[in-house]
Amino acid sequence: MADLIKTNRRDFLKIAGTAAGGLFIGFYWSGCDSPKMQVLSDDEVLAQAHNFNAFLSISPSGDVVIYSPNPELGQNIKTSFPMVVAEELDADWEKVRVFQANLDNDKFDRQLTGGSGAMPHSWERLRKAGATARHLLLVAAASQLEVDMDELATEKGEVIHKKSGKKIAYGDLVADASQLEAPEDVSLKHHKDFKIIGTPVKNVDNKAMFTGKPLFGLDFYREGMVNAMIQRPPFGMKIKSVDDSEAKKVPGVTDVVTFNNNVAIVGNTTWPLLKAKKLLKVTYEPDGTVESTEDHDRLFVELMDKGKAQVMRKDGNVDQAFSKAAKVVSAEYQCPFLSHSPMEPQNFFAHVKGDKVELVGPTQTPDRARMETAQLLDIPTENVSVEITRLGGGFGRRLRADFVVEAAELSKILNKPVKVTWSREDDMTGGAYRPAVRYKFQAALDEEGNMIGYKLRGVGINAGNTTRENNFPSGSVDNLLIESVNHSSPITTNAWRAPITNFLAYAEQSFIDEVALAVDKDPVKFRLELLDRAKNNPVGEIHYDVDRMKTVVETAAEKSNWGKDANVMQGFSVYFSHRSYVAQVANIEMENNQPVLKKITAVTDCGIVVNPTGANQQVRGGIVDGMGHAMFTNMTFKDGLPTQKNFDTYRLIRMKEVPEVDVHFIDNGIDPTGLGEPALPPTGGAIANAIYKATGKRLRSQPFIEQKEFSEFNLEIKRV
């Protein structure tokens, strides 16, 4: 038999019994024990599909039904989760049916999408679900054939007697298997024996998306519901007066409601609501501080020098190191607020029925949506149901529940089912942006060019901790001080894809290049020297895996032919975030005295790659996202309102601007780590370092195209 890994069943709910011929295996992500398996017929499983979240079912026909519990927003979890279950089950993937599970805290733990944590969290739990079912099927087959289990194997939904070649389909075993008690221990495959995991599998929603089937929140419709669009105030302002007389005259508008500092236009369809919203006359007055970008620029300067900082990490004697330094390198980097700008603007359906609420829509945190709704309406959380649709992007914006609570509150006021839809302008101006941050770096160098001291101070606008104090180069420098300063602002912020590291990585990696060049060292070799010091003489705690980081650095240098072509100007960047490691090299060539970005090489260590197709897309998408926002996007404020309100002024990267991207993965057999976010952080640094190599211009602020150092060149993005 295949090389097996032993594990315990403690994360499972196992219930056994008999019914009309189907096998139902319920299992908890969080952990519990129960002695038996519950059996439901295939019809019962399908009829109750929306009510069961954590289960694997097999019908007498051999069809396998797997529910995916985490919200799907493009990170491929709805495909990769079932692949893991099907792998251990030895299912025939062609017979696997995948359904999106709804919120169920009794059966799921961490039923959310964020932090690139879904697969690392659920990896073993998913495997146990499939392996437990496979074991019971083998026991049933051994009984039917009157042979030892060791004589049996499984493949593509069948149990095979190796000596005789006789095969029994899973569907023919479910009635007997369902009566068996699950084992205390279950064996998992060794990764070398995987047949589904590691193979390219198409997204399970592809056909529905291509044919326009309803999947997304915007697609949801309920007979009898009303639609609503909402006018929200500028940040730091409150309503003074509302004149809705002209808005009410628009055909199709049924009501105008002022609530909670908002004004809602209500009607049967969204088109008249868009028109009526423009006719609203709302005046505002200050309700605290009203801020503009000029205020933030001033605050950055003041707080960098005088702000009271929180010490996040301190190693050694930093003051002494800098007083003895042969050379000190200093630089400051700054990034703006950014909108998440998912393709699907925020929307949600709510129906408040007495002390019960039905919620339907795209959310990254269904439990948060439930809890905040229950808190608003002062009802038990168990009285709130949440149905999760597919998300048309999120990037952290849908971690919040403000748009959900709006729908619930409005449904309560109107005593009707309500679907609230945000326009693109609402989405841009409605808040929860990436925080604006400024960093000051200082490095102390000795006579031999070794970095003996390192300082980082981050100042953020509603950023919380502006640093990731335990990331590289922490642990590789004897004397290190990392501090954070936060300014509280009425402008709301939220996690934005790869929170904090989305800009910090660019700033850190650009500064490390500055230090390397100041001592005339190759940037890749300089990083490897620091990693060797962290490996051989670590300072304080090391929170990253030095060997994994070194491997991606060395592999990226190899795959990109680092430094081997004099006509190619290369920039390097490497970063650890969300448990994974990504190194990137950007290639720029000069054409007609202008720098042309030709290629980005990326090497990723995210452990075992479940689905190469999805993983490849995640890396490419992260690079495009990181590149586009580093180069083009900016959000500024005037009197509490964003200056940019739509894509005509909020510049996103275009398809024709995406260069060649060469993607590689490290195959090390480690359990999967995060992948939805880690490819984004290194991109800005790789490009900026390549631009410096090609032009001698150091870009210390984003977006690049708005920097005076950049204005002398027209960086051409060549699509290959």
XYZ file of C-alpha atoms in Angstrom:
720
model
C 0.000 0.000 0.000
C 0.998 3.653 -0.407
C 3.193 5.261 2.214
C 0.725 6.634 4.784
C 0.773 9.285 7.475
C -1.156 8.471 10.650
C -3.423 11.068 12.213
C -6.271 11.236 14.730
C -9.954 11.807 14.066
C -10.530 14.414 16.775
C -11.582 17.125 14.325
C -14.559 15.152 13.123
C -18.226 14.666 13.822
C -18.963 11.056 13.008
C -22.520 9.843 13.069
C -23.658 6.462 11.798
C -27.075 5.057 10.964
C -29.126 3.772 8.082
C -31.511 5.403 5.643
C -32.400 5.098 1.998
C -29.055 4.284 0.490
C -26.777 7.342 0.669
C -23.605 7.929 2.695
C -23.367 11.245 4.522
C -20.202 12.145 6.387
C -20.446 15.235 8.573
C -17.250 16.697 9.982
C -16.320 19.704 12.047
C -13.439 21.996 11.211
C -13.180 22.950 14.893
C -13.133 19.541 16.544
C -15.500 17.106 18.216
C -16.127 13.393 18.559
C -19.253 11.353 17.992
C -19.441 7.578 17.676
C -21.475 7.071 14.519
C -22.130 8.252 10.977
C -25.492 9.648 9.899
C -26.941 8.344 6.644
C -29.144 10.347 4.332
C -30.467 9.432 0.920
C -29.136 11.306 -2.078
C -32.481 13.078 -2.445
C -32.344 14.133 1.177
C -28.793 15.420 0.799
C -29.699 17.518 -2.234
C -32.936 18.731 -0.672
C -31.071 19.841 2.441
C -27.913 21.038 0.705
C -28.263 24.591 1.870
C -28.665 23.474 5.446
C -25.542 21.285 5.650
C -22.150 22.903 5.440
C -19.457 20.531 6.623
C -20.153 17.285 4.803
C -19.190 14.885 2.126
C -21.935 12.771 0.608
C -21.875 9.906 -1.824
C -25.001 8.817 -3.618
C -25.804 5.298 -4.846
C -25.050 6.620 -8.327
C -21.485 7.322 -7.205
C -21.878 11.082 -7.343
C -19.890 12.884 -4.655
C -21.215 16.123 -3.153
C -18.709 18.354 -1.367
C -19.571 21.635 0.292
C -16.978 24.422 0.374
C -17.420 26.542 3.506
C -15.215 29.591 2.892
C -16.346 32.552 0.776
C -14.997 32.429 -2.786
C -13.739 35.764 -4.136
C -11.381 34.547 -6.836
C -8.752 32.851 -4.670
C -9.895 29.456 -6.042
C -10.834 28.039 -2.639
C -14.130 26.647 -3.927
C -12.109 24.437 -6.277
C -9.043 23.655 -4.169
C -10.916 22.707 -0.974
C -12.938 19.962 -2.728
C -9.765 18.783 -4.479
C -8.219 18.038 -1.092
C -11.278 16.082 0.080
C -11.550 14.211 -3.219
C -7.838 13.344 -3.124
C -8.059 11.459 0.145
C -11.356 9.892 -0.897
C -9.833 8.747 -4.199
C -12.921 10.150 -5.884
C -13.515 10.415 -9.588
C -13.234 14.205 -10.023
C -15.676 14.044 -12.928
C -18.355 12.934 -10.464
C -17.623 15.573 -7.821
C -20.292 18.220 -7.306
C -19.309 21.349 -5.392
C -21.658 23.668 -3.524
C -21.031 26.855 -1.584
C -21.853 26.372 2.080
C -23.733 28.963 4.077
C -22.705 30.238 7.488
C -22.907 27.571 10.177
C -20.867 28.099 13.328
C -21.945 24.735 14.699
C -20.088 22.936 11.923
C -17.309 25.303 10.865
C -14.364 27.012 12.403
C -12.902 30.100 10.697
C -15.545 30.328 7.983
C -14.062 33.427 6.403
C -11.735 34.558 3.641
C -8.853 36.766 4.728
C -5.203 36.680 5.635
C -4.467 33.930 3.117
C -5.320 31.516 5.914
C -8.081 29.285 4.547
C -5.954 26.472 3.137
C -3.341 26.396 5.954
C -6.146 26.264 8.494
C -8.269 23.601 6.799
C -5.669 21.429 5.057
C -5.643 18.559 7.547
C -9.357 18.795 8.316
C -10.229 18.470 4.636
C -7.928 15.519 4.198
C -9.457 13.718 7.174
C -12.926 14.185 5.714
C -11.992 12.285 2.561
C -9.794 9.727 4.291
C -12.485 8.800 6.811
C -15.016 8.119 4.050
C -12.466 6.106 2.072
C -11.672 3.937 5.113
C -15.327 3.072 5.684
C -15.791 2.197 2.017
C -12.790 -0.137 2.207
C -14.169 -1.848 5.299
C -17.523 -2.376 3.577
C -15.839 -3.721 0.442
C -13.659 -6.104 2.450
C -16.782 -7.505 4.096
C -18.610 -7.948 0.792
C -15.640 -9.664 -0.876
C -14.628 -11.559 2.258
C -11.012 -10.437 1.947
C -8.569 -8.511 4.104
C -8.513 -4.726 3.688
C -4.813 -4.917 2.800
C -5.804 -6.652 -0.434
C -7.850 -3.628 -1.513
C -7.033 -0.335 -3.182
C -9.119 2.623 -4.292
C -9.083 4.619 -7.478
C -11.508 7.041 -9.142
C -14.539 6.162 -7.083
C -14.019 2.414 -7.015
C -12.619 -0.167 -4.601
C -10.346 -2.631 -6.381
C -9.377 -6.125 -5.244
C -5.739 -6.208 -6.326
C -5.480 -9.992 -6.726
C -8.635 -10.642 -8.724
C -9.056 -7.235 -10.319
C -12.671 -7.120 -9.203
C -14.049 -3.589 -8.757
C -16.912 -2.240 -6.672
C -18.184 1.285 -7.245
C -18.454 3.540 -4.215
C -22.167 3.950 -4.869
C -22.675 0.200 -4.378
C -20.986 0.330 -0.980
C -22.617 3.337 0.662
C -25.523 1.443 2.219
C -23.174 -0.933 4.054
C -20.444 1.629 4.732
C -22.925 3.988 6.329
C -23.637 1.471 9.090
C -20.020 1.237 10.205
C -18.416 3.063 13.082
C -15.641 5.444 12.106
C -12.146 4.548 13.320
C -10.235 6.316 16.057
C -7.335 6.897 13.671
C -7.324 7.453 9.948
C -4.406 7.231 7.524
C -3.583 10.067 5.163
C -1.694 9.774 1.897
C 1.916 10.756 1.487
C 2.128 13.716 -0.860
C 4.085 11.661 -3.417
C 0.952 9.548 -3.907
C -1.362 12.457 -4.721
C -3.338 12.060 -7.946
C -5.643 15.101 -7.837
C -3.655 17.500 -5.675
C -0.900 19.013 -7.794
C -2.764 18.618 -11.081
C -4.297 21.549 -12.988
C -8.043 21.656 -12.350
C -10.419 24.175 -13.888
C -12.450 26.440 -11.638
C -15.672 24.672 -10.689
C -17.672 27.859 -11.361
C -16.240 28.441 -14.843
C -19.252 27.199 -16.792
C -21.710 29.142 -14.663
C -19.645 32.317 -15.011
C -19.134 31.915 -18.751
C -22.827 31.311 -19.366
C -24.027 34.118 -17.112
C -25.657 31.988 -14.440
C -26.453 33.866 -11.202
C -23.529 33.479 -8.802
C -22.671 36.902 -7.446
C -24.423 39.136 -4.962
C -25.455 41.525 -7.715
C -27.249 38.601 -9.387
C -29.433 37.898 -6.371
C -33.130 38.667 -6.682
C -36.046 37.915 -4.407
C -39.663 38.412 -5.440
C -41.124 41.325 -3.483
C -37.830 42.947 -2.525
C -37.125 46.665 -2.958
C -33.829 48.152 -4.058
C -32.014 50.948 -2.291
C -29.036 53.218 -2.907
C -27.569 55.402 -0.187
C -26.021 58.858 -0.011
C -23.280 58.818 2.654
C -21.642 61.867 4.296
C -18.063 63.092 3.827
C -15.661 61.880 6.517
C -15.955 63.998 9.646
C -19.313 65.490 8.608
C -22.950 65.037 9.635
C -26.247 65.863 7.954
C -27.526 69.397 8.490
C -30.492 69.314 6.137
C -32.044 67.176 3.398
C -34.112 68.371 0.441
C -35.486 65.266 -1.279
C -38.339 66.913 -3.185
C -36.811 66.509 -6.668
C -35.568 62.993 -5.958
C -39.065 61.853 -5.021
C -40.414 63.003 -8.389
C -38.343 60.460 -10.334
C -40.596 57.657 -11.663
C -39.778 54.394 -9.931
C -38.751 55.990 -6.638
C -41.044 54.834 -3.838
C -39.425 56.335 -0.763
C -36.593 58.476 0.615
C -35.402 57.606 4.105
C -32.930 59.453 6.330
C -31.273 57.179 8.867
C -28.028 56.994 10.806
C -26.484 60.021 9.005
C -27.391 58.475 5.626
C -30.087 59.155 3.043
C -31.523 56.134 1.214
C -33.400 56.264 -2.094
C -35.798 53.306 -2.391
C -37.492 51.861 -5.459
C -38.105 48.781 -7.536
C -34.980 48.958 -9.731
C -31.585 50.624 -9.443
C -31.672 52.823 -12.568
C -34.161 55.416 -11.262
C -32.342 55.353 -7.925
C -29.103 56.426 -9.591
C -30.908 59.333 -11.220
C -32.751 60.342 -8.054
C -29.607 60.194 -5.922
C -28.059 62.926 -8.062
C -31.067 65.139 -7.380
C -30.762 64.913 -3.609
C -29.766 68.178 -1.943
C -27.976 67.303 1.279
C -26.009 69.866 3.274
C -23.479 68.838 5.884
C -21.739 70.368 8.866
C -18.583 69.300 10.724
C -18.904 66.453 13.190
C -15.303 66.409 14.372
C -12.134 66.787 12.318
C -12.375 67.202 8.545
C -9.122 66.230 6.840
C -7.483 66.784 3.459
C -4.365 65.316 1.854
C -2.444 68.491 2.716
C -3.186 67.806 6.389
C -1.827 64.283 6.064
C 1.392 65.446 4.414
C 1.939 67.878 7.293
C 1.151 65.204 9.877
C 3.640 62.798 8.339
C 6.451 65.335 8.777
C 5.434 66.302 12.297
C 4.864 62.774 13.603
C 8.003 61.359 12.014
C 10.109 63.746 14.092
C 7.959 64.379 17.160
C 5.258 61.732 17.326
C 5.107 59.453 20.329
C 6.076 56.064 18.948
C 5.332 52.582 20.162
C 8.452 50.417 20.209
C 7.589 47.243 18.302
C 10.999 45.559 18.504
C 14.382 46.477 19.934
C 17.542 44.376 19.708
C 20.975 45.368 21.019
C 22.217 48.937 21.538
C 21.063 50.940 18.552
C 22.359 54.331 19.687
C 25.837 52.932 20.219
C 25.853 51.235 16.822
C 24.963 54.450 15.027
C 27.490 56.485 17.023
C 30.261 54.102 15.904
C 29.081 53.749 12.283
C 31.521 54.419 9.455
C 28.545 55.320 7.258
C 24.818 55.927 7.799
C 22.252 55.503 5.020
C 18.825 57.170 5.478
C 15.703 57.317 3.323
C 11.978 57.995 3.636
C 9.203 56.322 1.636
C 5.528 57.263 1.446
C 2.336 55.700 0.087
C -1.191 57.087 -0.372
C -4.630 55.861 0.576
C -6.019 53.349 -1.927
C -9.495 52.076 -2.713
C -10.048 48.312 -2.853
C -12.088 48.761 -6.040
C -13.435 45.219 -6.491
C -15.133 44.674 -9.835
C -18.392 44.003 -8.003
C -19.325 47.021 -5.839
C -20.696 46.388 -2.360
C -24.221 45.003 -2.174
C -26.315 42.916 0.189
C -29.849 41.616 0.673
C -31.580 41.694 4.049
C -35.030 40.662 5.184
C -35.905 41.475 8.785
C -38.908 39.436 9.890
C -39.700 40.272 13.496
C -36.800 38.979 15.567
C -35.313 36.981 12.675
C -33.154 38.156 9.772
C -32.183 36.590 6.469
C -28.992 37.916 4.897
C -27.751 37.066 1.391
C -24.715 38.444 -0.396
C -20.964 38.681 -0.919
C -19.056 38.839 2.368
C -15.583 37.736 3.376
C -16.695 37.477 7.012
C -20.207 35.999 7.211
C -20.010 35.608 10.977
C -19.123 39.268 11.412
C -22.088 40.188 9.208
C -24.303 38.064 11.421
C -22.957 39.404 14.710
C -23.108 43.079 13.729
C -26.634 42.655 12.404
C -27.730 40.921 15.610
C -26.109 43.653 17.689
C -27.795 46.396 15.668
C -31.238 44.838 16.012
C -30.677 43.548 19.553
C -31.600 39.964 18.697
C -29.823 36.627 19.308
C -27.142 35.829 16.741
C -28.748 32.453 16.076
C -31.766 34.335 14.677
C -29.660 35.652 11.795
C -28.968 33.413 8.774
C -26.305 34.236 6.191
C -26.260 32.836 2.649
C -22.924 33.412 0.925
C -22.834 34.259 -2.774
C -19.684 34.284 -4.873
C -17.756 37.542 -4.422
C -16.710 39.647 -7.383
C -13.457 40.528 -5.655
C -12.908 41.883 -2.195
C -9.208 42.395 -1.414
C -10.146 43.008 2.220
C -12.990 45.472 1.686
C -15.605 42.808 2.316
C -14.059 41.918 5.661
C -16.198 44.767 6.984
C -19.952 44.508 7.432
C -21.016 48.151 7.026
C -22.853 47.464 3.772
C -24.586 44.459 5.362
C -25.754 46.425 8.384
C -27.088 49.164 6.111
C -29.342 46.658 4.374
C -30.539 45.162 7.666
C -31.261 48.553 9.217
C -33.153 49.726 6.151
C -35.176 46.498 5.985
C -36.154 47.032 9.617
C -37.250 50.619 8.927
C -39.212 49.771 5.768
C -40.510 46.440 7.052
C -39.621 44.954 3.665
C -36.907 42.788 2.115
C -34.251 45.190 0.839
C -31.264 44.900 -1.446
C -28.759 47.731 -1.007
C -26.460 48.310 -3.988
C -23.499 50.669 -4.088
C -22.562 52.453 -7.300
C -18.913 52.646 -8.351
C -18.817 56.195 -6.966
C -20.273 54.936 -3.678
C -17.599 52.259 -3.565
C -14.811 54.795 -4.182
C -16.082 57.355 -1.685
C -17.564 55.016 0.927
C -14.395 54.460 2.870
C -12.395 51.593 4.358
C -9.299 52.410 2.300
C -5.750 51.149 2.493
C -4.061 53.351 5.124
C -1.623 56.049 4.040
C 1.834 55.479 5.577
C 5.287 57.073 5.645
C 8.456 55.227 6.644
C 11.875 56.427 7.706
C 14.748 53.945 7.411
C 18.288 54.257 8.728
C 21.161 51.801 8.429
C 24.493 51.957 10.256
C 27.450 50.393 8.404
C 30.922 49.496 9.609
C 34.186 49.841 7.692
C 33.696 46.444 6.010
C 30.222 47.344 4.769
C 28.347 45.224 7.302
C 24.999 46.507 8.528
C 25.505 46.837 12.289
C 22.406 48.930 13.009
C 18.922 49.305 11.565
C 16.101 51.711 12.388
C 12.581 51.848 11.022
C 9.845 54.242 12.086
C 6.433 54.058 10.454
C 3.789 56.781 10.660
C 0.312 55.806 9.526
C -3.095 57.413 9.094
C -5.500 54.949 10.743
C -2.975 52.187 10.127
C -2.619 50.711 13.598
C 0.779 49.005 13.658
C 2.546 50.304 10.555
C 5.262 47.646 10.691
C 5.810 43.926 10.569
C 8.544 44.103 13.151
C 9.512 40.435 13.095
C 9.949 40.148 9.338
C 13.321 40.192 7.577
C 15.768 41.880 8.164
C 14.898 41.498 11.869
C 17.023 38.745 13.335
C 19.926 39.483 10.994
C 21.095 42.799 12.517
C 22.731 43.027 15.940
C 21.245 46.404 16.787
C 17.718 47.090 15.598
C 14.875 49.451 16.515
C 11.421 49.343 14.924
C 8.775 51.866 15.973
C 5.233 52.709 14.940
C 3.171 55.900 15.180
C -0.539 56.026 14.397
C -2.755 59.055 13.750
C -6.477 58.520 14.301
C -8.560 59.914 11.465
C -12.265 60.011 10.579
C -11.297 58.509 7.228
C -12.093 54.824 7.617
C -9.472 52.235 6.709
C -9.371 48.487 6.438
C -7.111 45.590 5.549
C -6.113 45.952 1.891
C -4.656 42.950 0.081
C -1.517 41.929 2.021
C -2.199 44.465 4.799
C 0.693 46.851 5.543
C 3.171 44.621 3.680
C 1.624 45.734 0.380
C 3.693 48.924 0.715
C 6.152 48.095 3.488
C 7.754 45.390 1.341
C 8.409 47.889 -1.459
C 9.904 50.401 0.971
C 12.045 47.857 2.829
C 13.295 46.143 -0.294
C 14.109 49.431 -1.991
C 15.992 50.600 1.094
C 17.948 47.347 1.344
C 19.037 47.960 -2.246
C 20.115 51.464 -1.257
C 22.220 50.037 1.561
C 23.759 47.356 -0.663
C 24.711 49.893 -3.309
C 26.143 52.227 -0.649
C 28.712 49.530 0.202
C 29.142 48.443 -3.420
C 27.632 44.980 -2.945
C 25.419 43.005 -5.272
C 21.823 43.327 -3.939
C 21.170 39.577 -4.065
C 24.446 38.681 -2.358
C 23.804 41.369 0.273
C 20.444 39.805 1.141
C 21.972 36.336 1.272
C 24.668 37.605 3.644
C 21.982 38.968 5.962
C 20.090 35.672 5.800
C 23.264 33.739 6.619
C 23.723 35.920 9.682
C 20.108 35.234 10.720
C 20.761 31.517 10.247
C 24.154 31.253 11.950
C 24.036 34.078 14.500
C 20.372 34.990 15.005
C 19.540 38.100 16.997
C 16.416 37.688 19.095
C 13.544 35.580 17.805
C 13.353 34.569 14.144
C 9.751 34.509 12.914
C 10.487 33.437 9.343
C 12.154 30.345 7.919
C 15.614 31.424 6.809
C 16.201 28.374 4.611
C 12.914 28.796 2.743
C 13.660 32.468 2.178
C 17.187 31.747 0.952
C 15.841 29.146 -1.455
C 13.464 31.551 -3.194
C 16.208 34.194 -3.368
C 18.682 31.817 -4.958
C 16.108 30.253 -7.281
C 14.834 33.637 -8.489
C 18.393 34.725 -9.244
C 18.935 31.494 -11.191
C 15.650 31.555 -13.125
C 16.072 35.215 -14.084
C 19.734 34.879 -15.107
C 20.521 37.558 -12.542
C 23.349 39.835 -13.619
C 24.296 37.799 -16.692
C 23.081 40.112 -19.463
C 24.612 43.585 -19.566
C 21.725 44.854 -21.683
C 19.110 43.891 -19.077
C 18.740 46.093 -15.988
C 17.356 44.013 -13.149
C 15.705 44.802 -9.852
C 15.378 42.302 -7.022
C 12.878 41.960 -4.193
C 11.951 39.211 -1.745
C 9.331 39.097 0.980
C 7.790 36.817 3.570
C 4.128 37.340 4.344
C 1.129 35.171 5.221
C 3.396 32.177 5.851
C 4.812 32.173 2.305
C 7.952 33.403 0.546
C 8.112 35.151 -2.823
C 11.156 36.516 -4.662
C 10.820 38.576 -7.837
C 13.132 39.997 -10.465
C 12.029 42.778 -12.816
C 13.807 43.138 -16.172
C 14.095 46.536 -17.852
C 15.765 47.208 -21.172
C 16.583 50.589 -22.652
C 14.989 51.366 -26.014
C 15.540 54.821 -27.587
C 16.960 55.973 -24.259
C 13.745 55.012 -22.489
C 13.346 52.195 -19.928
C 11.033 49.402 -21.044
C 9.736 46.881 -18.504
C 9.920 43.544 -20.288
C 9.518 40.776 -17.743
C 8.942 39.821 -14.110
C 10.223 36.481 -12.812
C 8.575 35.192 -9.654
C 9.559 32.269 -7.440
C 7.092 31.259 -4.738
C 7.337 28.903 -1.798
C 3.805 28.305 -0.545
C 4.322 24.646 0.330
C 2.372 22.015 -1.577
C 0.567 23.557 -4.542
C -2.940 22.095 -4.506
C -4.029 23.381 -7.913
C -1.255 24.652 -10.233
C -3.797 26.470 -12.405
C -5.226 28.430 -9.510
C -1.824 29.006 -7.917
C -0.376 30.346 -11.153
C -3.282 32.757 -11.468
C -2.880 33.907 -7.862
C 0.769 34.779 -8.376
C 0.132 36.534 -11.681
C -2.839 38.386 -10.240
C -0.834 39.487 -7.220
C 1.953 40.797 -9.459
C -0.461 42.706 -11.694
C -2.203 44.133 -8.634
C 1.080 45.089 -6.977
C 2.490 46.608 -10.142
C -0.637 48.579 -11.032
C -1.073 50.145 -7.614
C 2.624 50.926 -7.209
C 2.774 52.669 -10.560
C -0.584 54.329 -11.121
C -3.162 54.551 -8.348
C -3.592 57.365 -5.859
C -6.416 58.598 -3.655
C -6.370 62.131 -2.321
C -8.850 64.001 -0.105
C -10.309 67.478 0.031
C -12.482 68.461 2.987
C -13.276 64.870 3.916
C -14.143 63.699 0.399
C -12.017 61.645 -2.007
C -10.945 63.620 -5.063
C -11.067 60.444 -7.170
C -14.592 59.056 -7.546
C -14.402 56.694 -10.522
C -11.950 55.027 -12.865
C -11.648 58.119 -15.051
C -9.515 59.722 -12.317
C -8.485 56.648 -10.324
C -5.928 55.066 -12.646
C -5.744 51.266 -12.717
C -3.342 49.123 -14.709
C -4.542 48.091 -18.177
C -4.274 44.726 -19.851
C -1.851 46.017 -22.471
C 0.484 47.191 -19.704
C 1.059 43.758 -18.184
C 4.563 42.498 -19.059
C 5.648 38.890 -19.427
C 5.384 37.071 -16.100
C 7.430 33.912 -15.520
C 6.106 31.902 -12.549
C 7.935 29.161 -10.637
C 7.109 27.240 -7.444
C 9.350 25.530 -4.913
C 8.333 21.888 -4.478
C 9.333 21.079 -0.904
C 6.418 18.921 0.309
C 5.577 21.305 3.162
C 1.893 21.647 4.056
C 0.299 24.508 2.073
C 0.747 28.067 3.296
C -0.962 31.249 2.111
C -1.051 32.337 -1.527
C -3.857 34.866 -2.044
C -1.669 37.769 -0.905
C 2.094 36.969 -0.745
C 2.870 37.613 -4.436
C 1.794 41.259 -4.250
C 4.247 42.778 -1.691
C 7.561 42.153 -3.530
C 6.418 43.560 -6.884
C 6.788 47.297 -6.266
C 10.298 46.875 -4.904
C 11.479 44.738 -7.818
C 10.222 47.296 -10.347
C 11.545 50.315 -8.432
C 14.966 48.723 -8.040
C 15.065 47.919 -11.754
C 14.098 51.507 -12.595
C 16.964 52.765 -10.446
C 19.375 50.370 -12.144
C 18.243 51.603 -15.552
C 17.889 55.345 -14.875
C 19.701 56.185 -11.662
C 16.421 57.569 -10.304
C 15.273 56.318 -6.891
C 11.484 56.278 -6.500
C 10.553 56.734 -2.842
C 6.842 57.417 -3.172
C 3.883 55.833 -4.889
C 2.392 56.045 -7.405
C 5.565 56.120 -9.467
C 4.072 58.070 -12.363
C 3.432 61.093 -10.125
C 7.011 61.384 -8.846
C 9.264 64.098 -10.262
C 12.102 61.564 -10.537
C 9.901 59.590 -12.893
C 8.728 62.486 -15.058
C 11.936 62.550 -17.087
C 11.181 59.070 -18.375
C 8.164 57.454 -19.951
C 8.416 53.952 -18.595
C 6.902 51.843 -21.307
C 5.081 48.686 -20.287
C 5.544 46.142 -23.027
C 3.033 43.341 -23.214
C 4.593 40.129 -24.509
